[in-house]
Short mmCIF file of C-alpha atoms in Angstrom, two decimals:
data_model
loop_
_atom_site.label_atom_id
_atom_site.label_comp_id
_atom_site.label_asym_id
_atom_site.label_seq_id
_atom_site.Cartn_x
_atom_site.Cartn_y
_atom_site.Cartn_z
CA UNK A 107 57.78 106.09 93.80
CA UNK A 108 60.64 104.80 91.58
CA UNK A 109 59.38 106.64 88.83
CA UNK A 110 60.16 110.26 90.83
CA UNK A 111 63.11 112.29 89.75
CA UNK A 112 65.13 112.32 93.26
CA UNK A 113 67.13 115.50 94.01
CA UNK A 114 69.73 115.96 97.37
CA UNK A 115 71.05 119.52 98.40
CA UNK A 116 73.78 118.80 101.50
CA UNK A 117 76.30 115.92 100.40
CA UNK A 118 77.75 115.48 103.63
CA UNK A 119 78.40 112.24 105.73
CA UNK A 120 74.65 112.06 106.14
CA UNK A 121 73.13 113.20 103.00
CA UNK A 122 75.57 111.62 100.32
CA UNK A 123 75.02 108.22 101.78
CA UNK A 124 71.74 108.26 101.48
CA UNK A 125 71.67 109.61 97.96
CA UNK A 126 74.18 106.89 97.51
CA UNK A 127 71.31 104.12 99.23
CA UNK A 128 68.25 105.44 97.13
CA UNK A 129 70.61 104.83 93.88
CA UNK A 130 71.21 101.45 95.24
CA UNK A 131 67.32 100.58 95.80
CA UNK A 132 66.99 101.52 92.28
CA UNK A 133 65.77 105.39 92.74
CA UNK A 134 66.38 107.78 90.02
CA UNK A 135 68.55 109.84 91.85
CA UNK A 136 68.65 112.96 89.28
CA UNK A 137 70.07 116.00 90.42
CA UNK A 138 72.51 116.68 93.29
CA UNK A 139 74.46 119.81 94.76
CA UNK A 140 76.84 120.64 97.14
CA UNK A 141 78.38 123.47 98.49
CA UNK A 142 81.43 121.88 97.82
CA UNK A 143 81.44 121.13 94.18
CA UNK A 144 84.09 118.02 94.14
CA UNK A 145 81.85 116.17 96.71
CA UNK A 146 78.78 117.04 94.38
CA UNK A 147 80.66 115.80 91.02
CA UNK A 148 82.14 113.03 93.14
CA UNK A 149 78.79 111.55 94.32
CA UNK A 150 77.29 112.50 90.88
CA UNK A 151 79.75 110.23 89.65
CA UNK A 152 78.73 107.51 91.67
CA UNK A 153 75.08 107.48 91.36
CA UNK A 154 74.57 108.39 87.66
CA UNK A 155 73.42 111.94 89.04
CA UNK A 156 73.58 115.90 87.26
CA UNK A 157 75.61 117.70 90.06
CA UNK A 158 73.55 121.18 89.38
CA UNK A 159 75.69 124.50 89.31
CA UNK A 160 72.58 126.07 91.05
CA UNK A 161 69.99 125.73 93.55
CA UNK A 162 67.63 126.22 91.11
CA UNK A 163 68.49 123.60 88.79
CA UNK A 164 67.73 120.70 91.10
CA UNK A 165 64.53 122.28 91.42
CA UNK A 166 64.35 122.16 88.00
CA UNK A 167 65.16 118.48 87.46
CA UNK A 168 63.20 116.60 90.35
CA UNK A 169 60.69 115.85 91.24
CA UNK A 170 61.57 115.23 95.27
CA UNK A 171 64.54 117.75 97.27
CA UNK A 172 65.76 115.99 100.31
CA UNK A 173 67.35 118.61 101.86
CA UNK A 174 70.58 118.04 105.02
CA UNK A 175 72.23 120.78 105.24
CA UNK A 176 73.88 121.94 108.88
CA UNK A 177 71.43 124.51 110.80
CA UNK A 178 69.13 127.04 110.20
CA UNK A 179 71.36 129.62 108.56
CA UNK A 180 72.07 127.07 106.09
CA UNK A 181 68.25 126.36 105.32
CA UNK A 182 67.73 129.77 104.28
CA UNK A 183 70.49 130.37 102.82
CA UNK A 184 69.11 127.13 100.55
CA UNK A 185 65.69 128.41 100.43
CA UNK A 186 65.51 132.01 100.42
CA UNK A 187 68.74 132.88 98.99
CA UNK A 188 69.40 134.73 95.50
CA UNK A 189 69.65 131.41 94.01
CA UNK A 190 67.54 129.11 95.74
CA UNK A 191 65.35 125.93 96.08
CA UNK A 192 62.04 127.42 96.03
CA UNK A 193 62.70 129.49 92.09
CA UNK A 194 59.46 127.69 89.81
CA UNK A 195 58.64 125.06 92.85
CA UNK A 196 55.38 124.42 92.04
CA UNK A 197 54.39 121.43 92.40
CA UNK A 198 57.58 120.17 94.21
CA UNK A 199 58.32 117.81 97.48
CA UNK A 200 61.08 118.67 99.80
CA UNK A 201 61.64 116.79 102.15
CA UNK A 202 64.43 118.36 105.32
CA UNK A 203 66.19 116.14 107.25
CA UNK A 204 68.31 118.93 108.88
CA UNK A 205 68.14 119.45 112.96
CA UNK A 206 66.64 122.89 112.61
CA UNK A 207 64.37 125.12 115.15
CA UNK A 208 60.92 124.40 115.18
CA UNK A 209 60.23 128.00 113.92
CA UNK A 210 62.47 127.14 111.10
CA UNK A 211 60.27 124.12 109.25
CA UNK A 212 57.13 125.99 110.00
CA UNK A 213 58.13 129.14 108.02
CA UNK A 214 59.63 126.59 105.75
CA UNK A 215 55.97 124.61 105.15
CA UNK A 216 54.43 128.49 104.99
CA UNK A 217 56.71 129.51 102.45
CA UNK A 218 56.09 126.54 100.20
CA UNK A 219 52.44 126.84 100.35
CA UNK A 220 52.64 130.13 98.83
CA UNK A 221 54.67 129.09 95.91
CA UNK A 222 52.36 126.00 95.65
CA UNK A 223 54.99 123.36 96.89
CA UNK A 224 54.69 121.19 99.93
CA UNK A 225 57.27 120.07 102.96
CA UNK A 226 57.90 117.49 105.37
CA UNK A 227 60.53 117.59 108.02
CA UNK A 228 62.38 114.50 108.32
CA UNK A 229 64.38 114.20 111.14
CA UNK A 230 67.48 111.85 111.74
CA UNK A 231 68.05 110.03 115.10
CA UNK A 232 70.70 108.15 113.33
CA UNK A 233 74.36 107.97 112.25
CA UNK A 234 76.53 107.34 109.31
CA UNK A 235 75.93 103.39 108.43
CA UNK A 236 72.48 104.20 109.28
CA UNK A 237 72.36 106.60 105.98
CA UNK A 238 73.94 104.42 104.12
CA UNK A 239 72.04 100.90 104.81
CA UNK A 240 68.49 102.36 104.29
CA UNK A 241 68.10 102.22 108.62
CA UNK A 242 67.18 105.43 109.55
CA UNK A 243 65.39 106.68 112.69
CA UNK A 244 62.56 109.14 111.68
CA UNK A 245 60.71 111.76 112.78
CA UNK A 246 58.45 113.20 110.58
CA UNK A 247 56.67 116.73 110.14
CA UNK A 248 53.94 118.14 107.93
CA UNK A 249 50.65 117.27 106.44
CA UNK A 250 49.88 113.93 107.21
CA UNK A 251 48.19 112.97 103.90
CA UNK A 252 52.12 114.57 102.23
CA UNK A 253 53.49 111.85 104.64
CA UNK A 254 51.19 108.74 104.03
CA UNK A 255 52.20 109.57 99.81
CA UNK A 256 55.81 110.09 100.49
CA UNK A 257 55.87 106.93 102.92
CA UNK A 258 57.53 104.55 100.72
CA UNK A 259 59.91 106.68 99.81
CA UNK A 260 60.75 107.10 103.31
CA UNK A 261 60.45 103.72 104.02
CA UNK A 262 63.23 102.95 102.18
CA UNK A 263 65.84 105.23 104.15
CA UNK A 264 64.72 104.11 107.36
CA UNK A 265 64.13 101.12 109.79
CA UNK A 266 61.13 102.90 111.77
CA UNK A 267 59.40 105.81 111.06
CA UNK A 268 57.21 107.98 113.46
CA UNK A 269 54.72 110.97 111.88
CA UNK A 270 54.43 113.15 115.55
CA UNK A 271 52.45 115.93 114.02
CA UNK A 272 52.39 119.04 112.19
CA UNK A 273 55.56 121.41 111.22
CA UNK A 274 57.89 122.20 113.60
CA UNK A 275 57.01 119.12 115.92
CA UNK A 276 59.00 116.44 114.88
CA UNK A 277 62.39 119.01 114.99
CA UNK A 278 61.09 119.71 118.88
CA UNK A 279 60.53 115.57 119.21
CA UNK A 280 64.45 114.99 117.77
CA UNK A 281 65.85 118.42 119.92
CA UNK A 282 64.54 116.36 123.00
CA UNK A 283 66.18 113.21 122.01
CA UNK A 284 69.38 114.94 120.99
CA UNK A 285 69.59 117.10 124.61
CA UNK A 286 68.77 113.23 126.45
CA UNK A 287 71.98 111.54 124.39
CA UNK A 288 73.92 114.46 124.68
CA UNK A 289 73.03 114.42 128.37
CA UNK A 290 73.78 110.63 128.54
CA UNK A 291 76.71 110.79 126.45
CA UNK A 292 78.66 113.72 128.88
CA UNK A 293 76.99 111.80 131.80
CA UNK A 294 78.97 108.53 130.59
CA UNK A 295 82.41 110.55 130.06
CA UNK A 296 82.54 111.66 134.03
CA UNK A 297 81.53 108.13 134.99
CA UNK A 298 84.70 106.65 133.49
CA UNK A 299 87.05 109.75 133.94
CA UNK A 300 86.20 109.21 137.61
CA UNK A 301 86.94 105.89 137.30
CA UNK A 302 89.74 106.18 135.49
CA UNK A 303 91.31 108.40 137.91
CA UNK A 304 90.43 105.55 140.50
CA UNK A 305 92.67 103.24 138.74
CA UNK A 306 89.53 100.99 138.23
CA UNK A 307 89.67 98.65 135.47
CA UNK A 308 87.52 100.65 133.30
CA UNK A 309 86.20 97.34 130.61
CA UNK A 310 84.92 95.84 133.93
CA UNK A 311 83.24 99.35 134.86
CA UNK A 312 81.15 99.13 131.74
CA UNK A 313 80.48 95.57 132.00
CA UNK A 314 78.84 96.99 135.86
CA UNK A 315 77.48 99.61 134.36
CA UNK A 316 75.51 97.41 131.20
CA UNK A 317 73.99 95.56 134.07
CA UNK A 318 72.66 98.22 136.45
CA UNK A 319 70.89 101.76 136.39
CA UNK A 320 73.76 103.29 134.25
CA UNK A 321 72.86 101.31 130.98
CA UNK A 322 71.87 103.44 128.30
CA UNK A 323 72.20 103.24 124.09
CA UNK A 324 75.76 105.89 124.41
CA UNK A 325 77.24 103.07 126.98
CA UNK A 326 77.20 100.68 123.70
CA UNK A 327 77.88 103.13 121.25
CA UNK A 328 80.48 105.38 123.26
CA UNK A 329 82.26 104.02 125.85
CA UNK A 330 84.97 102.04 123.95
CA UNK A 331 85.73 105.18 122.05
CA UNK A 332 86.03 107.43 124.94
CA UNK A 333 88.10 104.69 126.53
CA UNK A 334 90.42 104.40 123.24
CA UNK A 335 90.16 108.14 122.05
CA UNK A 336 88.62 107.29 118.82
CA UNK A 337 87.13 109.79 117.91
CA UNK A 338 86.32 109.54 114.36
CA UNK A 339 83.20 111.69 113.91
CA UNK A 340 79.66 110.11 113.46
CA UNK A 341 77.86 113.37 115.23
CA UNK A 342 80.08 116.05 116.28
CA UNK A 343 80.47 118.05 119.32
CA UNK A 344 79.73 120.61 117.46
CA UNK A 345 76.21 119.06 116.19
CA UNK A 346 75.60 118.38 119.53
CA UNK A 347 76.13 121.64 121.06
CA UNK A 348 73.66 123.28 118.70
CA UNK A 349 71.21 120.65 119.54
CA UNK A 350 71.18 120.75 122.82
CA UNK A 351 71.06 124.53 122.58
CA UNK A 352 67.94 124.37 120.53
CA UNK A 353 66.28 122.19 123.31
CA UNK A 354 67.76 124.70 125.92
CA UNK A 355 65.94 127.51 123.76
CA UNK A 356 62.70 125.42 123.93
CA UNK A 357 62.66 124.64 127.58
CA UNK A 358 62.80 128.67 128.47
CA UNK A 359 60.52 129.30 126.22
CA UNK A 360 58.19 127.28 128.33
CA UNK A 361 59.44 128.05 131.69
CA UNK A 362 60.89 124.94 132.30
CA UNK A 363 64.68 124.61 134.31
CA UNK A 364 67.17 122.20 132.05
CA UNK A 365 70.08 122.50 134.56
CA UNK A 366 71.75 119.02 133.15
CA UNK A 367 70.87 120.65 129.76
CA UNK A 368 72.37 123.38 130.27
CA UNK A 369 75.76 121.75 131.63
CA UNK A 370 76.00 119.56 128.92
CA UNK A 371 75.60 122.76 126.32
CA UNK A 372 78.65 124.04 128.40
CA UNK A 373 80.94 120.94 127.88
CA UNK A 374 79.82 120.71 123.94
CA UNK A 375 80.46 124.64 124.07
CA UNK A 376 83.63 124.20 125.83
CA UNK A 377 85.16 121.32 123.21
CA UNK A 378 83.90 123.95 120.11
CA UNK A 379 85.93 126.72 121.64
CA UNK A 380 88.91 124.19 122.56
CA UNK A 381 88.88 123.65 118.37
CA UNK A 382 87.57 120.29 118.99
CA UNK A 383 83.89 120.64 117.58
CA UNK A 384 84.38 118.18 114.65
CA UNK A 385 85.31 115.47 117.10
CA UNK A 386 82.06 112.84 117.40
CA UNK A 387 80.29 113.50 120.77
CA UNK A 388 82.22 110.88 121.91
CA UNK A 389 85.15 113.63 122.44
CA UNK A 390 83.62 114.76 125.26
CA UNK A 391 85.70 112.15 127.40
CA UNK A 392 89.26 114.26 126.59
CA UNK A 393 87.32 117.02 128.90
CA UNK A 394 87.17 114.11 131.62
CA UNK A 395 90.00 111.90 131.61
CA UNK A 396 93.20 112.83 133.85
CA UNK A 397 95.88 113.38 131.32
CA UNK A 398 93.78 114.50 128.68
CA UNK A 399 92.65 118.06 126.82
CA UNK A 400 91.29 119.27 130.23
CA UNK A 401 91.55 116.44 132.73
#
C-alpha cells in the first residue's frame, strides 16, 4: 500500500505521530492539515508533506484520510462543513480514529456511500509512544472486505488489531474500554489518597496492590504519576470525561445502571470545571490526595 497517497486531518499528539511513523515506514505521506496551521507546516516539514489550506485539498491529493480529530462536533465540522473532506470523494478511503458516538461513524459510512467513498472507524486504545512506534491498539469498524484491503496499512500503526463489526461498533467496543480505565484509573486515585492519608508508605502499597485483586494495566501506568504529580498529558481528563460520558449515554440507552460510571464521569467532570481537563487522567489523584486541589 506504499504506493497510496496518505493524507492526515487532526495533527495533534496522536495524529502527528503517526503521520510522522507512516513517513518513517516509507509511506507517502502527501497531504496534511491542521486546524492549527504552524503544527500542519511544522509536521509538513518533517515528513516531506503539502500542509493543505483546505479540507478539500487533502481530498484532493490522497488517496487515504486518516482522520483524529477531538469529538463529534469536530467530525462534522471536518466532514460536512462548507469546506470539507467529503468535496469530489469519490473513490476515497478515510479512515477515523477519533473516539466518537456510535451514531456518529454510522452517518459517517452513510454519507460516504452516497458520494461513492468508503469508511472505517479506527479506534485507539493507545497513547502517545504508541502513535509514534507503529504499536497501536485497534478497533476497527466498517465493511469487512474495506478492512481486509486496508489491513496492511493498518498493520503498520498498530501492534494488534481487532475488526468487531460493522459501523458504529468498534466506537461502542473502545467507549467500554475507555469507561473500565477511567473507572480503574479514579478507582486507583482513592486507593492511594486513602492511603496516603494513613501515612502508609505508598511504593509498598502498590507493590501489595501488583500482587493481589487490585492489579490492573492504570496501577503500572498511573500510580507513580499520581504519587509524583506528573501529570504530563498522554489522555486527558478531559478525553476521559467525554468517554466515559459516551458509555454513560450507551448504557441508558439500553436500560442498564452504570453507577461507578457515572461517578467516575463526575470526578472527570469535576477536574474539567476545576480548569484541569488537559491534565492526563492521571490528574484525577489531586481530587484525592490530602493537601491537594480538593483533598
Amino acid at each position: 500500500m506504499k504506493d497510496k497517497k496518505i493524507g492526515f486531518v487532526g495533527l495533534g499528539r496522536m495524529g502527528g505521530n503517526m503521520a510522522r511513523c507512516l513517513n518513517d515506514k516509507g509511506y507517502n505521506v502527501a497531504e496534511v492539515f491542521d486546524i492549527n496551521a504552524d503544527v500542519a507546516r511544522e509536521i509538513s516539514e518533517e515528513v516531506g508533506a503539502n500542509a493543505s489550506a483546505k479540507l478539500a485539498d487533502v481530498t484532493a491529493g490522497s488517496d487515504i484520510i486518516i482522520t483524529v480529530v477531538t469529538n463529534d462536533a469536530a467530525m462534522d465540522a471536518i466532514f460536512y462543513g462548507e469546506d470539507n473532506l467529503f468535496t469530489n470523494a469519490k473513490g476515497k478511503v478515510f479512515i477515523n480514529c477519533a473516539t466518537l458516538t456510535p451514531a456518529v461513524q454510522q452517518k459517517l459510512a452513510n454519507a460516504a456511500q452516497h458520494v461513492g467513498a468508503q469508511c472505517l472507524e479506527a479506534c485507539m486504545a493507545s497513547s502517545i509512544p504508541q502513535a509514534r512506534n507503529g504499536e497501536l491498539f485497534l478497533m476497527i469498524g466498517g465493511d469487512e472486505a474495506l478492512f481486509n484491503a486496508n489491513k496492511p496499512l493498518l498493520d503498520d500503526i498498530s501492534k494488534a488489531l481487532h475488526y468487531v463489526g460493522p459501523a458504529g461498533k468498534a466506537s461502542e467496543v473502545k467507549a467500554l474500554v475507555n469507561m473500565v480505565m477511567n473507572i480503574n484509573t479514579a478507582a486507583l486515585a482513592e486507593g492511594l489518597g486513602i492511603g496516603q492519608a494513613l501515612g502508609l508508605d505508598l511504593e509498598m502499597l502498590c507493590n501489595v496492590f501488583s500482587q493481589t485483586g487490585a492489579n490492573s494495566r492504570v496501577l503500572e501506568t498511573d500510580s507513580e504519576d499520581m504519587i509524583k504529580r506528573d501529570h504530563d498529558c498522554f489522555f486527558s481528563a478531559a478525553h476521559a470525561a467525554k468517554d466515559s460520558g459516551i458509555a454513560l449515554a450507551l448504557a441508558e440507552a439500553n436500560g442498564i445502571a452504570a453507577p461507578l460510571a457515572k461517578a467516575t464521569l463526575d470526578q472527570y467532570t469535576k477536574m474539567t470545571e476545576m480548569g484541569l481537563g488537559e491534565l492526563d487522567k492521571s490528574g484525577i489523584a489531586e481530587l484525592t490526595f490530602k493537601g491537594r486541589a480538593l483533598g
